[in-house]
Coordinates of C-alpha atoms in Angstrom, one line a residue:
M1 CA 8.7 -13.9 1.1
L2 CA 5.6 -15.6 -0.2
P3 CA 3.7 -14.1 -3.2
L4 CA 0.6 -12.2 -2.3
A5 CA -1.9 -15.0 -3.2
G6 CA 0.2 -17.4 -1.1
Y7 CA -0.3 -15.4 2.1
L8 CA -4.0 -15.2 1.6
S9 CA -4.4 -19.0 0.8
E10 CA -2.1 -19.9 3.7
I11 CA -4.2 -18.2 6.5
D12 CA -6.7 -21.1 6.6
V13 CA -4.3 -24.0 5.9
H14 CA -4.2 -24.9 9.6
P15 CA -7.7 -24.2 11.1
Q16 CA -6.4 -24.5 14.7
S17 CA -3.6 -22.1 14.4
V18 CA -3.1 -18.4 15.1
Y19 CA -1.7 -16.9 11.9
V20 CA 0.6 -13.9 12.5
L21 CA 1.2 -11.4 9.6
H22 CA 3.0 -8.2 10.3
E23 CA 4.3 -7.5 6.8
K24 CA 2.5 -4.8 4.8
V25 CA 0.5 -7.5 2.9
E26 CA -3.0 -7.4 4.2
R27 CA -3.4 -3.9 2.7
R28 CA -2.7 -5.4 -0.7
F29 CA -5.4 -8.1 -0.6
S30 CA -8.5 -7.6 -2.7
M31 CA -11.9 -8.4 -1.4
H32 CA -11.7 -11.7 0.4
T33 CA -12.9 -13.9 3.2
H34 CA -11.4 -16.6 5.4
E35 CA -12.4 -19.2 8.0
K36 CA -10.5 -17.3 10.9
G37 CA -11.5 -14.2 12.8
Q38 CA -9.1 -11.4 12.1
L39 CA -7.8 -8.7 14.5
T40 CA -6.1 -5.8 12.6
Y41 CA -4.4 -3.2 14.8
V42 CA -3.8 0.2 13.4
E43 CA -0.5 1.4 15.1
G44 CA -0.3 4.9 13.6
G45 CA -2.2 6.9 10.9
I46 CA -5.6 5.7 9.7
A47 CA -6.9 2.7 7.8
Y48 CA -10.2 1.7 6.2
C49 CA -11.8 -1.7 6.2
N50 CA -14.0 -1.9 3.1
M51 CA -17.0 -4.3 3.0
P52 CA -19.2 -4.8 -0.1
D53 CA -21.8 -2.2 1.2
R54 CA -19.8 0.1 3.6
S55 CA -16.4 1.3 4.6
Y56 CA -15.2 1.5 8.2
V57 CA -12.6 4.0 9.4
V58 CA -10.1 2.5 11.8
P59 CA -8.1 5.3 13.6
A60 CA -4.7 4.9 15.2
R61 CA -4.6 3.0 18.5
H62 CA -7.7 1.1 17.5
Y63 CA -8.3 -2.4 16.2
I64 CA -11.0 -3.8 14.0
W65 CA -12.3 -7.4 14.6
V66 CA -13.5 -9.0 11.4
P67 CA -15.5 -12.1 12.0
K68 CA -14.9 -15.3 9.9
H69 CA -16.6 -15.3 6.5
Q70 CA -17.0 -11.5 6.3
Q71 CA -16.0 -10.1 2.9
H72 CA -13.5 -7.3 3.3
Y73 CA -10.2 -5.7 2.4
M74 CA -8.0 -3.2 4.1
Q75 CA -7.1 0.1 2.5
I76 CA -4.4 2.6 3.5
R77 CA -4.8 6.1 2.0
H78 CA -2.2 8.6 1.4
S79 CA 0.1 7.6 4.2
K80 CA 3.1 5.3 4.1
A81 CA 3.5 5.9 7.8
T82 CA 0.4 3.9 8.7
T83 CA 1.3 0.6 10.3
I84 CA -1.1 -2.3 10.8
R85 CA -0.6 -5.6 12.6
N86 CA -2.8 -8.7 11.7
L87 CA -3.6 -11.7 13.8
Y88 CA -6.0 -14.4 12.4
F89 CA -7.5 -16.6 15.1
Y90 CA -8.9 -20.1 14.9
S91 CA -12.7 -19.9 15.0
H92 CA -13.8 -23.3 16.5
N93 CA -14.7 -21.7 19.9
D94 CA -16.3 -18.5 18.5
H95 CA -19.7 -19.7 19.8
L96 CA -18.5 -19.2 23.3
H97 CA -19.1 -15.4 23.1
P98 CA -21.2 -13.3 20.7
F99 CA -18.4 -10.8 20.5
Y100 CA -16.5 -13.0 17.9
S101 CA -19.5 -13.0 15.5
R102 CA -19.8 -9.2 15.3
L103 CA -17.6 -6.8 13.3
G104 CA -16.4 -3.9 15.6
I105 CA -13.8 -1.2 16.0
Y106 CA -12.4 -0.7 19.4
P107 CA -9.8 1.4 21.2
V108 CA -6.6 -0.5 22.4
N109 CA -5.7 -0.1 26.1
E110 CA -2.1 -0.4 27.3
L111 CA -2.3 -4.1 28.0
L112 CA -3.6 -5.1 24.6
Q113 CA -1.1 -2.7 22.9
Q114 CA 1.8 -4.4 24.6
M115 CA 0.5 -7.9 23.9
I116 CA 0.0 -7.1 20.2
A117 CA 3.6 -5.6 20.1
Y118 CA 5.0 -8.7 21.8
S119 CA 3.3 -11.0 19.1
A120 CA 5.9 -9.5 16.6
R121 CA 8.3 -12.2 17.6
W122 CA 6.2 -14.8 15.8
E123 CA 5.5 -15.1 12.1
R124 CA 2.8 -17.0 10.2
H125 CA 1.3 -20.1 11.7
V126 CA 1.6 -20.7 15.5
L127 CA 0.0 -24.1 16.3
P128 CA -1.3 -25.6 19.6
G129 CA 1.7 -26.8 21.5
D130 CA 4.1 -24.3 19.8
P131 CA 5.9 -21.7 21.8
G132 CA 3.7 -18.6 21.9
F133 CA 0.3 -20.3 21.2
S134 CA -1.0 -19.9 24.8
F135 CA 0.1 -16.1 24.7
L136 CA -1.6 -15.5 21.3
S137 CA -4.7 -17.3 22.4
A138 CA -4.8 -15.1 25.5
I139 CA -5.2 -12.1 23.2
K140 CA -8.3 -13.6 21.7
D141 CA -9.7 -14.6 25.1
I142 CA -9.5 -11.1 26.6
L143 CA -11.0 -9.2 23.7
P144 CA -14.7 -9.6 24.8
E145 CA -13.8 -8.4 28.3
I146 CA -11.8 -5.3 27.3
S147 CA -13.7 -4.3 24.2
T148 CA -17.0 -3.1 25.3
T149 CA -17.6 0.2 23.4
A150 CA -17.3 0.0 19.6
L151 CA -16.5 3.0 17.5
P152 CA -19.6 3.3 15.2
V153 CA -18.2 5.1 12.2
A154 CA -19.3 3.3 9.0
L155 CA -19.8 5.0 5.7
P156 CA -22.2 3.3 3.3
T157 CA -21.0 2.6 -0.3
T158 CA -23.0 1.5 -3.4
Q159 CA -22.6 0.7 -7.1
H160 CA -26.0 2.0 -7.8
E161 CA -25.8 3.9 -11.2
R162 CA -27.8 6.9 -10.0
L163 CA -26.5 7.2 -6.5
R164 CA -22.9 6.5 -6.9
P165 CA -22.1 9.7 -8.9
V166 CA -23.9 11.7 -6.1
L167 CA -21.6 10.2 -3.5
L168 CA -18.5 11.0 -5.5
Y169 CA -19.7 14.6 -5.9
I170 CA -20.3 14.8 -2.2
A171 CA -16.9 13.4 -1.4
Q172 CA -15.3 16.1 -3.6
H173 CA -17.4 18.9 -2.1
F174 CA -17.9 17.8 1.6
D175 CA -16.3 21.1 2.7
Q176 CA -18.9 23.2 1.1
Q177 CA -22.4 24.1 2.4
L178 CA -24.2 21.2 0.7
T179 CA -27.9 20.6 1.1
L180 CA -30.3 18.1 -0.2
E181 CA -31.8 20.8 -2.5
S182 CA -28.4 21.9 -4.0
V183 CA -27.1 18.5 -4.6
S184 CA -30.5 17.4 -6.2
H185 CA -30.2 20.4 -8.5
E186 CA -26.7 19.4 -9.5
F187 CA -28.0 16.1 -10.7
D188 CA -31.3 17.2 -12.1
L189 CA -33.2 15.3 -9.5
S190 CA -36.0 16.3 -7.2
P191 CA -35.1 16.6 -3.5
R192 CA -37.7 13.8 -2.8
T193 CA -36.2 11.5 -5.3
L194 CA -32.7 11.9 -4.0
S195 CA -33.9 11.5 -0.4
R196 CA -35.6 8.3 -1.3
L197 CA -32.4 7.0 -3.0
F198 CA -30.4 7.6 0.2
T199 CA -33.1 6.0 2.4
N200 CA -33.8 3.0 0.2
I201 CA -30.2 2.1 -0.9
L202 CA -28.1 3.2 1.9
N203 CA -30.6 3.0 4.7
M204 CA -29.4 6.5 5.8
S205 CA -30.7 10.0 5.2
F206 CA -28.8 12.5 3.1
V207 CA -28.0 14.6 6.2
Q208 CA -26.8 11.6 8.1
Y209 CA -24.5 10.5 5.3
L210 CA -23.0 14.0 5.0
K211 CA -22.4 14.1 8.8
T212 CA -20.7 10.7 8.7
L213 CA -18.5 11.5 5.7
R214 CA -17.4 14.8 7.4
V215 CA -16.6 13.0 10.7
V216 CA -14.5 10.4 8.7
K217 CA -12.7 13.2 6.9
G218 CA -12.2 15.0 10.3
I219 CA -10.7 11.9 11.8
E220 CA -8.3 11.5 8.9
M221 CA -7.2 15.2 9.2
I222 CA -6.8 14.9 13.0
L223 CA -4.5 11.9 12.6
Q224 CA -2.6 12.8 9.4
T225 CA -2.1 16.6 9.7
N226 CA -1.0 19.2 12.2
Q227 CA -4.0 21.4 11.6
T228 CA -6.0 22.9 14.5
L229 CA -9.4 21.7 15.3
S230 CA -10.7 25.1 14.2
E231 CA -9.0 24.6 10.7
I232 CA -10.4 21.0 10.5
A233 CA -13.9 22.1 11.5
Y234 CA -13.9 24.8 8.7
Q235 CA -12.4 22.3 6.1
T236 CA -15.2 19.8 6.9
G237 CA -17.9 22.3 6.3
Y238 CA -18.6 23.5 9.8
S239 CA -18.5 27.2 10.8
S240 CA -17.2 26.5 14.3
I241 CA -15.4 23.9 16.5
A242 CA -18.6 23.7 18.6
A243 CA -20.6 22.6 15.6
F244 CA -18.0 20.2 14.5
S245 CA -17.4 18.7 18.0
K246 CA -21.2 18.2 18.5
V247 CA -21.6 16.1 15.3
F248 CA -18.4 14.2 16.1
Y249 CA -19.6 13.3 19.5
Q250 CA -22.9 12.2 18.2
L251 CA -21.3 9.7 15.8
T252 CA -18.4 8.5 17.9
N253 CA -19.2 9.2 21.5
K254 CA -15.8 10.9 21.7
R255 CA -14.6 14.5 21.3
P256 CA -12.3 15.4 18.4
S257 CA -9.8 16.6 21.1
S258 CA -9.5 13.1 22.3
F259 CA -8.3 11.9 19.0
Q260 CA -6.0 14.9 18.7
Q261 CA -4.5 14.2 22.1
G262 CA -4.3 10.5 21.6
I263 CA -6.8 9.8 24.4
Y264 CA -8.8 6.8 23.4

């Protein structure tokens, strides 16, 4: 097995290849970029794709497309059961469709799931003319057609010295009845000042950030626990399933019951 740095440097050695990586390696990379577009499929559990300014949640039976040159690293939290599969595609024809230049998270239908599973018979570089190259290329070719509705759950992050402690506090108390006023008081800030920090630094209001965080935590609980939706709603700070479901649908265009039942 290659050392960790070897896998990362090897991805771009052959620009025309499809690089197949099914070992649990991508999750151990630090922030990085490469010349190839990346498809990471989350088979079970939940994964996070972290960018310099935000973190994307990638639920089970979804994949994330990471365009070439995009700084990122994958993170698996709390679950050894989470399985991810990675395919890195040549980028010389990315200009043929705008899909390939946009980061996005998409549900995986039965066809794509079976094709990704079949790709496990190859490992590392598959070059033009090699057995399997046409098949792997077909995966890339069908993505724009079958991936039309992205899952828009992105949680902004920041290293700003005044706002970062606030975000950490909210992450620790998201199940409580937080308000702009109560959080402002906790940090000896005026509500107006805190509101401006969220808007100017995260380009998102305090309320929108809190809603997004709670939905991310809700998805995590749905996929990694056996709790009821009522229990999850309460543990994410909502007084009813209806309130939780409404916010969940606003952000994901899906009902939480869909995730719980595995309907994507």
